[in-house]
Amino acid sequence: MKKNRWHWNERTRLLLTLELAVMLPAAALIVFMALRLKSIQRDRQVEAVIQRDFYEVLAISEKHMSEKAHEMVDQVRYQFPSPSEACPESLDTLLEQHPYAAHVFLYNPDRGLVLRARQERMNEADFRAESEDLMKWLSWTKFEYSGVIKEFKEMDSKGKKPVFFEHKWVPRGDKHAYQSVAIFLAPHTPGQEPTIGGMAFDTEYLRDRFFPEMLNSLINRNLAETQSDKSGHSRAVMMLHVKGESSPLATSADWDGGAPEVERNLETAFPGLTLAIKLHGTTLASLGQRFIRTSFLILGALSVLLAAGILLTYRNVWKEVALARLKSDFVSNVSHELRTPLALIRLYAETLEMGRLSSQEKYHQYYSIIRKESERLTALINNILDFSRIEAGRKEYDFRETDIAELVRNTLESYRYQIEQHGFALQESIADDLPPLRLDREAIARSLLNLVNNALKYSQIEKYLGVTLYRDNGSVKLEVVDHGIGIPHGEQHKIFEKFYRVGDPLVHNTKGSGLGLSLVRHIVQAHGGDVSVESAPGKGSKFTIALPVNSGAGGGSNG
Ligand code: ADP
């Protein structure tokens, strides 16, 4: 009862410690992570992060595109002829040098409006129409001249380039195509009125060369710096379309169609166009779902690992606790076992010393008691010494070719007196045709004695001891049978563990250290064999040592 309560306390404390120190924090962490993932899923945060990246990429891209367009316009602007020199030839040269320009034009009140189109395209009807259109459109320059010039000067004084862009739709067959027109302040010529200059981008050049090249370089340049590319899953692709239309005007090389994730209406160099970005081969939503799914999977796996870890720790710690308990039992058992024979020896020795015994027989009886008790002490101490050698890994065996039948017979013979004194009927059955085995004589004899001793100790009513030695296929078997108290089924695998004693009151009242069977098992296993038990409570037990014939039980090994 008392033992049970102790057992319980120990277990509860262990459980509490594990729960408070490990399980609670771990469980809290897992729950926290799960909740967090849930909220990420709800708020679509993963998608939001990539989307933010995309917005950034588009903003940077617009900036790069507009810088590039400004550079191109500047090249034309700096080489712009002064109004007095502006003639078809000088303007043609300008167009020749800058293939991306389809038309150049200028206006000031002195010269009026001068427009020159790329001559080699003038045989195309669409292009001619485009040129005429532009000429008409430019009539605003006359009316808004002073306002525009004022605006340019303000821009100039603020350090901004005096350039702005307009977009136009130019006829192409029965459709219209996008064109961007740059209007700027032409370089100033002293003594002349300020001049409005301008160029119209070549529509086909923009569509077929400038935009695709720009988109590809933007993808490579911007995305190398942003997260979505580093994660390695999918790269981004971009396209450009007319605002309000969905079909692309130009795309980056591996555009795979589908709806863009994020768009940005361009305002600076290419007004009227929209820049769009998406992931190649997937969508943000499915990417987010995949992230959440893998996160949950990882979390699940971690939880399982954690649970397994806790279980393992619990089992190990519990084993240690149980062993510590067994050790403390062992100490008290052994002290008890040492004290009894010593007390007996002292008692009989003192009696003998007084020399007052009546008969020679009595003397003889007392001497034999002293001898027996000291033999018991020796056996116990041998067990303990063997055990400590085994524990330290220093137990050595002396394997020699041995006639095991003779060994068993001799061992029993030297013990027969005791067996009979205890009132046991000994039944021996030893086969004669056994092959010689390589054995450590002393160790095997000790194993047999341990088994015989247990049979004597744990038999109360029916005092029977049977020892049988026989050959069974590839092994020689040594059986020790009793009709004693037996061992409950659930305990049978534990009794071979060190210090273990069955928690039965019948056993508790019998002296023992819990070492005997663990030694037997160690010794037998060192011989390459094994020991087993069959038992039923109240009916008796049968221990069987099986030793392999021709076991190469390598000489002198230890366990
Ligand atoms: P000890 O006998 O010193 O306690 P052992 O290692 O020899 O230690 O035995 C371990 C336990 O196995 C014993 O305490 C006892 O409960 C049980 N046991 C061993 N042999 C027998 C047997 N022949 N009959 C019943 N129980 C036994």
XYZ file of C-alpha atoms and ligand atoms in Angstrom:
586
model
C 0.000 0.000 0.000
C 2.713 2.400 1.090
C 4.826 1.400 -1.849
C 1.949 2.026 -4.181
C 1.415 5.524 -2.945
C 5.062 6.335 -3.366
C 4.900 4.953 -6.859
C 1.957 7.188 -7.593
C 3.562 10.331 -6.201
C 6.679 9.763 -8.195
C 4.667 9.297 -11.362
C 2.495 12.360 -10.800
C 5.496 14.506 -10.123
C 7.175 13.314 -13.270
C 4.033 13.905 -15.298
C 3.556 17.354 -13.822
C 7.150 18.323 -14.523
C 6.932 17.118 -18.093
C 3.634 18.866 -18.567
C 4.686 22.184 -17.092
C 8.207 22.319 -18.436
C 7.807 20.814 -21.864
C 4.286 20.080 -22.962
C 2.610 23.319 -21.994
C 5.131 25.617 -23.722
C 5.328 23.329 -26.723
C 1.575 23.043 -27.005
C 1.220 26.790 -26.556
C 3.747 27.342 -29.334
C 1.962 24.977 -31.662
C -1.433 26.517 -30.963
C 0.010 29.990 -31.418
C 1.575 29.032 -34.752
C -1.626 27.398 -35.920
C -3.669 30.481 -35.011
C -1.162 32.685 -36.730
C -1.286 30.615 -39.865
C -5.067 30.778 -39.729
C -4.949 34.541 -39.524
C -2.434 34.694 -42.357
C -4.794 32.580 -44.370
C -7.727 34.800 -43.497
C -5.930 38.073 -44.169
C -4.248 36.656 -47.263
C -1.010 38.065 -45.968
C 1.238 35.936 -48.125
C -0.427 37.260 -51.217
C -0.336 40.762 -49.817
C 3.420 40.577 -49.357
C 4.040 39.525 -52.942
C 1.501 42.041 -54.148
C 3.369 44.791 -52.333
C 6.510 43.645 -54.083
C 4.691 43.809 -57.375
C 3.500 47.362 -56.768
C 7.057 48.318 -56.030
C 8.345 46.589 -59.145
C 5.793 48.380 -61.304
C 6.631 51.775 -59.808
C 10.326 51.218 -60.401
C 9.591 49.956 -63.906
C 7.626 53.039 -64.818
C 10.487 55.155 -63.609
C 13.003 53.243 -65.733
C 10.782 53.400 -68.794
C 10.284 57.087 -68.452
C 14.003 57.690 -67.915
C 14.762 55.737 -71.049
C 12.137 57.674 -73.029
C 13.536 60.973 -71.746
C 17.014 59.916 -72.839
C 15.758 59.186 -76.322
C 13.893 62.475 -76.507
C 16.907 64.363 -75.163
C 19.086 63.019 -77.962
C 16.681 64.507 -80.463
C 16.244 67.686 -78.443
C 19.954 68.492 -78.173
C 20.471 68.049 -81.886
C 17.407 70.061 -82.733
C 18.143 72.697 -85.407
C 17.494 76.310 -84.551
C 14.255 77.659 -86.099
C 16.099 79.510 -88.785
C 18.029 76.415 -89.838
C 15.029 74.122 -89.725
C 14.571 72.925 -93.276
C 13.555 69.551 -94.730
C 17.199 68.509 -95.071
C 18.246 69.262 -91.508
C 15.104 67.613 -90.143
C 15.613 64.565 -92.390
C 19.136 64.157 -91.002
C 17.727 64.291 -87.509
C 15.187 61.571 -88.372
C 17.864 59.449 -89.973
C 20.026 59.616 -86.873
C 17.160 58.604 -84.619
C 15.231 55.703 -86.065
C 12.711 55.655 -83.188
C 11.303 59.038 -84.284
C 8.589 59.045 -86.961
C 8.030 62.786 -87.100
C 9.743 65.881 -85.806
C 8.190 69.302 -85.622
C 8.707 72.812 -84.275
C 6.752 75.943 -83.753
C 7.525 79.518 -82.968
C 5.625 82.630 -83.959
C 8.337 83.670 -86.476
C 8.654 80.336 -88.282
C 5.142 79.029 -87.757
C 4.589 75.253 -87.600
C 7.124 73.057 -89.383
C 6.611 69.276 -89.490
C 8.757 66.680 -91.166
C 7.823 63.027 -91.469
C 10.138 60.106 -92.129
C 10.265 60.261 -95.901
C 10.862 56.622 -96.708
C 7.508 55.756 -95.131
C 5.491 58.387 -96.910
C 4.391 55.863 -99.527
C 2.344 54.077 -96.838
C -1.177 55.503 -96.837
C -1.577 54.980 -93.072
C 1.634 56.810 -92.411
C 0.657 59.682 -94.647
C -2.677 59.917 -92.843
C -0.841 59.798 -89.550
C 1.315 62.716 -90.643
C -1.627 64.774 -91.798
C -3.434 64.040 -88.554
C -0.482 65.145 -86.535
C -0.236 68.355 -88.511
C -3.877 69.104 -87.760
C -3.520 68.167 -84.143
C -0.555 70.458 -83.744
C -2.616 73.522 -84.523
C -2.970 73.999 -80.765
C 0.653 75.142 -80.638
C -0.330 78.410 -82.235
C -3.012 79.223 -79.635
C -1.313 77.879 -76.591
C 2.211 78.946 -77.466
C 2.759 81.457 -74.673
C 1.133 79.289 -72.009
C 3.199 76.269 -72.973
C 6.426 78.257 -73.143
C 5.700 79.683 -69.692
C 5.152 76.232 -68.338
C 8.414 74.975 -69.872
C 10.340 77.835 -68.310
C 8.841 77.052 -64.919
C 9.817 73.423 -65.294
C 13.298 74.476 -66.300
C 13.701 76.776 -63.322
C 12.597 73.952 -61.006
C 15.329 71.744 -62.458
C 12.846 69.560 -64.340
C 13.303 68.673 -67.957
C 11.057 70.886 -70.087
C 9.423 67.915 -71.783
C 5.931 66.466 -71.672
C 4.260 63.577 -73.408
C 0.895 63.199 -75.083
C -0.543 60.101 -76.632
C -2.357 59.762 -79.929
C -4.148 57.056 -81.856
C -2.842 56.625 -85.353
C -4.696 54.800 -88.126
C -3.505 51.281 -89.030
C -5.913 49.710 -91.508
C -9.311 49.809 -89.892
C -7.804 49.981 -86.406
C -5.887 52.526 -84.429
C -2.456 52.151 -82.910
C -0.815 53.808 -79.931
C 1.654 56.596 -80.399
C 3.465 58.730 -77.853
C 4.401 62.294 -78.777
C 7.038 64.268 -76.882
C 6.770 68.052 -76.788
C 9.696 70.018 -75.456
C 11.437 73.360 -75.283
C 13.969 73.443 -78.107
C 17.504 74.624 -77.255
C 17.510 78.399 -77.152
C 19.043 80.377 -79.967
C 20.031 83.917 -78.934
C 18.031 86.688 -80.630
C 15.130 84.382 -81.432
C 11.806 83.587 -79.836
C 11.678 80.401 -77.715
C 10.675 77.437 -79.833
C 8.356 74.505 -79.087
C 9.963 71.379 -80.466
C 8.643 67.853 -80.653
C 8.920 64.320 -81.933
C 6.423 61.540 -82.428
C 7.676 58.065 -81.566
C 7.502 55.540 -84.335
C 4.494 53.363 -83.490
C 5.964 50.137 -84.881
C 9.312 50.780 -83.274
C 7.662 51.154 -79.880
C 5.491 48.078 -80.283
C 8.037 45.727 -81.800
C 11.306 46.768 -80.271
C 11.238 49.298 -77.507
C 8.458 47.858 -75.306
C 9.441 44.152 -75.501
C 13.116 44.921 -74.854
C 12.201 47.236 -72.033
C 9.884 44.680 -70.397
C 12.508 41.944 -70.530
C 15.207 44.076 -69.050
C 12.831 45.332 -66.351
C 11.898 41.789 -65.339
C 15.519 40.770 -65.057
C 16.646 43.890 -63.286
C 13.829 44.477 -60.826
C 12.980 40.977 -59.864
C 16.541 40.036 -59.072
C 16.196 42.394 -56.148
C 12.812 41.356 -54.812
C 11.722 38.491 -52.642
C 9.299 36.780 -54.938
C 12.112 35.789 -57.192
C 14.465 34.741 -54.426
C 11.940 32.258 -53.097
C 12.644 30.530 -56.360
C 9.152 29.186 -56.909
C 7.985 31.269 -59.821
C 9.281 34.183 -61.720
C 7.266 37.208 -62.648
C 6.270 38.189 -66.176
C 5.092 41.594 -67.403
C 3.026 43.051 -70.175
C 1.853 46.387 -71.425
C -1.642 47.043 -72.659
C -3.775 49.984 -73.646
C -5.650 51.344 -70.669
C -9.103 49.794 -70.548
C -8.215 46.972 -72.945
C -7.056 43.537 -71.864
C -5.122 42.295 -74.903
C -1.404 42.948 -74.639
C 0.356 45.565 -76.708
C 3.745 44.123 -75.800
C 4.910 41.405 -73.407
C 8.059 40.169 -71.759
C 9.547 37.076 -73.358
C 7.781 34.354 -71.373
C 4.400 35.950 -70.831
C 1.978 33.038 -70.512
C -1.364 34.828 -70.721
C -3.931 35.011 -67.977
C -5.081 37.807 -65.723
C -2.433 40.152 -64.298
C -2.092 40.326 -60.508
C -1.193 43.995 -60.278
C -1.473 46.875 -62.773
C -0.215 50.405 -62.977
C -1.421 53.135 -65.314
C 1.539 54.913 -66.819
C 1.534 58.662 -66.537
C 4.888 60.052 -67.579
C 6.368 58.963 -70.905
C 3.602 56.660 -72.136
C 0.277 57.988 -70.924
C -2.711 55.871 -71.876
C -0.848 52.606 -71.354
C -1.051 50.206 -68.406
C 1.821 48.106 -67.130
C 0.776 44.726 -65.707
C 2.578 41.984 -63.812
C 1.799 38.407 -62.805
C 3.547 35.181 -61.853
C 4.605 32.784 -64.547
C 2.536 29.590 -64.491
C 0.665 30.295 -61.280
C -1.380 32.829 -59.391
C -0.791 34.604 -56.124
C -3.816 32.908 -54.617
C -2.579 29.409 -55.327
C 0.904 30.365 -54.186
C -0.557 31.597 -50.905
C -2.567 28.430 -50.515
C 0.497 26.320 -51.130
C 2.430 28.284 -48.519
C -0.333 27.812 -45.962
C -0.628 24.127 -46.800
C 3.077 23.421 -46.436
C 3.199 25.451 -43.234
C 0.372 23.418 -41.752
C 2.042 20.205 -42.844
C 5.322 21.226 -41.243
C 3.512 22.264 -38.100
C 1.707 18.928 -38.002
C 4.937 17.003 -38.482
C 6.596 19.063 -35.749
C 3.742 18.342 -33.373
C 4.013 14.620 -34.020
C 7.772 14.724 -33.479
C 7.288 16.694 -30.303
C 4.723 14.256 -28.983
C 7.005 11.342 -29.802
C 9.908 13.114 -28.108
C 7.893 13.727 -24.979
C 6.734 10.120 -24.907
C 10.278 8.887 -25.275
C 11.576 11.223 -22.589
C 8.784 10.182 -20.293
C 9.544 6.526 -20.839
C 13.265 6.982 -20.241
C 12.832 9.104 -17.164
C 10.270 6.684 -15.848
C 12.672 3.801 -16.397
C 15.376 5.657 -14.484
C 12.981 6.354 -11.642
C 11.996 2.697 -11.530
C 15.652 1.640 -11.543
C 16.454 4.041 -8.726
C 13.649 2.504 -6.727
C 14.879 -1.006 -7.467
C 18.382 -0.023 -6.375
C 17.204 1.256 -3.050
C 15.225 -1.975 -2.526
C 18.342 -3.887 -3.485
C 20.458 -2.285 -0.808
C 18.005 -3.156 1.903
C 17.555 -6.705 0.548
C 21.278 -7.342 0.404
C 21.957 -5.984 3.867
C 19.257 -8.245 5.144
C 20.714 -11.222 3.293
C 24.173 -10.525 4.669
C 23.012 -10.057 8.203
C 21.140 -13.346 8.619
C 23.928 -15.810 7.790
C 26.434 -13.706 9.741
C 24.198 -13.769 12.820
C 23.756 -17.537 12.498
C 27.459 -18.127 12.047
C 28.198 -16.029 15.108
C 25.566 -17.751 17.208
C 26.763 -21.277 16.373
C 30.428 -20.327 16.650
C 29.831 -18.895 20.121
C 27.952 -22.002 21.180
C 30.781 -24.171 19.907
C 33.313 -21.976 21.671
C 31.652 -22.630 25.003
C 32.293 -26.325 24.347
C 29.269 -27.515 26.256
C 27.549 -29.572 23.627
C 26.381 -32.966 24.654
C 27.166 -35.093 21.641
C 29.606 -35.375 18.799
C 26.615 -35.301 16.464
C 25.611 -31.852 17.662
C 29.130 -30.561 17.017
C 28.907 -31.991 13.563
C 25.532 -30.398 12.982
C 26.729 -26.975 14.112
C 29.848 -27.132 11.966
C 27.770 -27.979 8.958
C 25.404 -25.096 9.636
C 28.337 -22.725 9.809
C 29.710 -24.163 6.577
C 26.351 -23.880 4.835
C 25.773 -20.332 5.934
C 29.223 -19.281 4.851
C 28.603 -20.994 1.512
C 25.450 -18.963 1.162
C 27.389 -15.812 1.962
C 30.018 -16.741 -0.586
C 27.357 -17.368 -3.236
C 25.728 -14.037 -2.532
C 28.995 -12.157 -2.592
C 30.005 -13.945 -5.797
C 26.737 -12.855 -7.360
C 27.314 -9.271 -6.328
C 30.913 -9.298 -7.567
C 29.903 -10.862 -10.875
C 27.162 -8.350 -11.208
C 29.441 -5.392 -10.615
C 31.947 -6.783 -13.141
C 29.195 -7.150 -15.712
C 27.915 -3.645 -15.024
C 31.434 -2.270 -15.461
C 31.833 -4.319 -18.645
C 34.779 -6.225 -17.156
C 33.326 -9.699 -16.759
C 35.562 -12.217 -18.450
C 34.785 -15.790 -19.357
C 37.125 -18.707 -19.594
C 35.648 -20.872 -22.330
C 36.909 -24.466 -22.428
C 35.759 -27.691 -24.009
C 33.523 -29.142 -21.311
C 31.449 -32.237 -20.722
C 28.297 -30.487 -19.624
C 26.625 -33.660 -18.288
C 29.451 -34.148 -15.859
C 29.376 -30.464 -14.900
C 25.660 -30.567 -14.093
C 25.965 -33.830 -12.195
C 28.830 -32.537 -10.056
C 27.116 -29.251 -9.315
C 23.937 -30.980 -8.191
C 25.919 -33.472 -6.173
C 27.588 -30.780 -4.142
C 24.203 -29.228 -3.503
C 22.256 -32.442 -2.948
C 22.579 -32.368 0.791
C 21.020 -28.934 1.024
C 18.276 -29.823 -1.399
C 17.340 -32.861 0.589
C 17.635 -31.024 3.867
C 15.007 -28.598 2.650
C 12.803 -31.583 2.100
C 12.879 -31.489 -1.701
C 12.485 -34.433 -3.966
C 15.196 -34.076 -6.629
C 14.574 -35.671 -9.975
C 17.563 -35.691 -12.299
C 17.471 -36.685 -15.922
C 20.767 -36.173 -17.671
C 21.367 -37.409 -21.193
C 24.673 -39.104 -21.799
C 25.281 -38.700 -25.465
C 25.833 -34.960 -25.360
C 28.576 -33.340 -27.398
C 31.264 -31.398 -25.552
C 30.548 -27.651 -25.383
C 32.834 -24.698 -24.987
C 31.832 -23.310 -21.617
C 33.005 -21.319 -18.664
C 32.518 -24.047 -16.035
C 32.207 -21.773 -13.083
C 29.754 -19.396 -14.724
C 27.470 -22.183 -15.951
C 27.586 -23.899 -12.551
C 26.656 -20.620 -10.926
C 23.746 -20.159 -13.300
C 22.448 -23.616 -12.472
C 22.832 -22.959 -8.745
C 20.950 -19.680 -9.049
C 18.052 -21.470 -10.732
C 18.083 -24.344 -8.222
C 18.283 -21.873 -5.383
C 15.289 -19.953 -6.686
C 13.335 -23.212 -7.009
C 14.045 -23.916 -3.366
C 13.283 -20.366 -2.260
C 10.024 -20.012 -4.134
C 8.427 -23.390 -3.368
C 6.238 -23.589 -0.321
C 3.830 -26.496 -0.346
C 4.942 -28.926 -2.989
C 8.685 -29.395 -2.734
C 9.759 -30.753 -6.037
C 12.876 -29.988 -8.024
C 13.479 -31.399 -11.463
C 16.688 -30.929 -13.424
C 16.791 -32.176 -16.992
C 19.634 -31.962 -19.494
C 19.046 -33.037 -23.082
C 19.886 -32.327 -26.646
C 17.357 -30.504 -28.758
C 18.400 -30.100 -32.402
C 21.170 -27.539 -32.532
C 21.283 -26.886 -28.811
C 21.689 -28.476 -25.416
C 18.939 -27.586 -22.989
C 19.102 -27.459 -19.240
C 15.728 -27.292 -17.500
C 15.084 -26.520 -13.862
C 11.502 -27.239 -12.833
C 9.694 -26.565 -9.564
C 6.124 -26.844 -8.339
C 6.333 -23.636 -6.369
C 4.511 -20.328 -6.253
C 5.024 -19.565 -9.936
C 5.304 -16.182 -11.613
C 2.397 -14.109 -12.941
C 2.436 -13.856 -16.709
C 2.882 -10.084 -16.733
C 6.033 -10.305 -14.631
C 7.785 -13.045 -16.551
C 9.702 -10.794 -18.902
C 10.778 -8.473 -16.096
C 12.333 -10.981 -13.709
C 15.504 -11.160 -15.812
C 16.120 -7.453 -15.284
C 18.624 -6.415 -12.661
C 17.242 -5.797 -9.146
C 13.784 -6.842 -10.207
C 11.760 -8.873 -7.729
C 8.106 -9.776 -8.122
C 5.987 -7.510 -5.915
C 4.259 -10.464 -4.265
C 4.188 -10.798 -0.423
C 5.352 -14.412 -0.779
C 8.436 -13.167 -2.593
C 8.882 -10.216 -0.311
C 9.239 -12.519 2.682
C 11.936 -14.512 0.938
C 15.479 -13.281 0.965
C 16.846 -12.181 -2.330
C 18.764 -9.480 -4.134
C 17.061 -9.499 -7.531
C 20.418 -10.173 -9.195
C 20.341 -13.959 -9.727
C 18.320 -14.176 -12.937
C 19.938 -11.131 -14.504
C 23.285 -12.851 -14.005
C 21.974 -16.097 -15.448
C 20.767 -14.305 -18.531
C 24.018 -12.435 -18.974
C 26.106 -15.588 -18.614
C 23.961 -17.640 -20.958
C 23.910 -14.920 -23.574
C 27.693 -14.638 -23.350
C 27.704 -18.323 -24.344
C 25.585 -17.513 -27.372
C 22.491 -19.051 -25.805
C 19.368 -17.833 -24.091
C 17.283 -18.431 -21.015
C 13.502 -18.558 -20.916
C 10.750 -19.217 -18.427
C 7.365 -20.898 -18.474
C 5.336 -20.467 -15.358
C 1.850 -20.325 -13.914
C 1.080 -18.858 -10.510
C 0.454 -21.581 -7.938
C 1.548 -24.318 -10.333
C 5.290 -23.853 -10.581
C 7.950 -22.682 -12.982
C 10.248 -24.084 -15.613
C 13.445 -22.238 -16.468
C 15.263 -23.406 -19.585
C 18.832 -22.575 -20.493
C 19.553 -23.261 -24.152
C 23.200 -23.462 -25.179
C 24.106 -23.805 -28.818
C 26.189 -26.781 -29.890
C 29.288 -25.643 -31.805
C 28.590 -22.171 -30.606
C 31.661 -20.309 -31.511
C 31.224 -18.509 -28.167
C 34.456 -16.749 -28.767
C 36.941 -17.434 -25.964
C 37.333 -14.971 -23.146
C 34.786 -12.458 -24.350
C 32.788 -10.436 -21.957
C 29.378 -8.898 -22.149
P 16.061 -13.022 -6.118
O 15.658 -14.425 -6.123
O 17.330 -12.772 -5.418
O 14.976 -12.088 -5.749
P 16.334 -13.377 -8.979
O 16.887 -12.513 -10.013
O 16.949 -14.736 -8.827
O 16.379 -12.588 -7.615
O 14.804 -13.569 -9.252
C 14.018 -12.445 -9.572
C 12.579 -12.687 -9.163
O 11.997 -13.692 -10.001
C 12.416 -13.188 -7.792
O 12.389 -12.147 -6.869
C 11.092 -13.930 -7.857
O 10.044 -13.011 -7.689
C 11.049 -14.451 -9.270
N 11.486 -15.842 -9.373
C 12.681 -16.317 -9.746
N 12.689 -17.666 -9.762
C 11.448 -18.079 -9.345
C 10.829 -19.345 -9.174
N 11.483 -20.491 -9.398
N 9.538 -19.359 -8.789
C 8.861 -18.230 -8.583
N 9.387 -16.987 -8.754
C 10.665 -16.911 -9.104
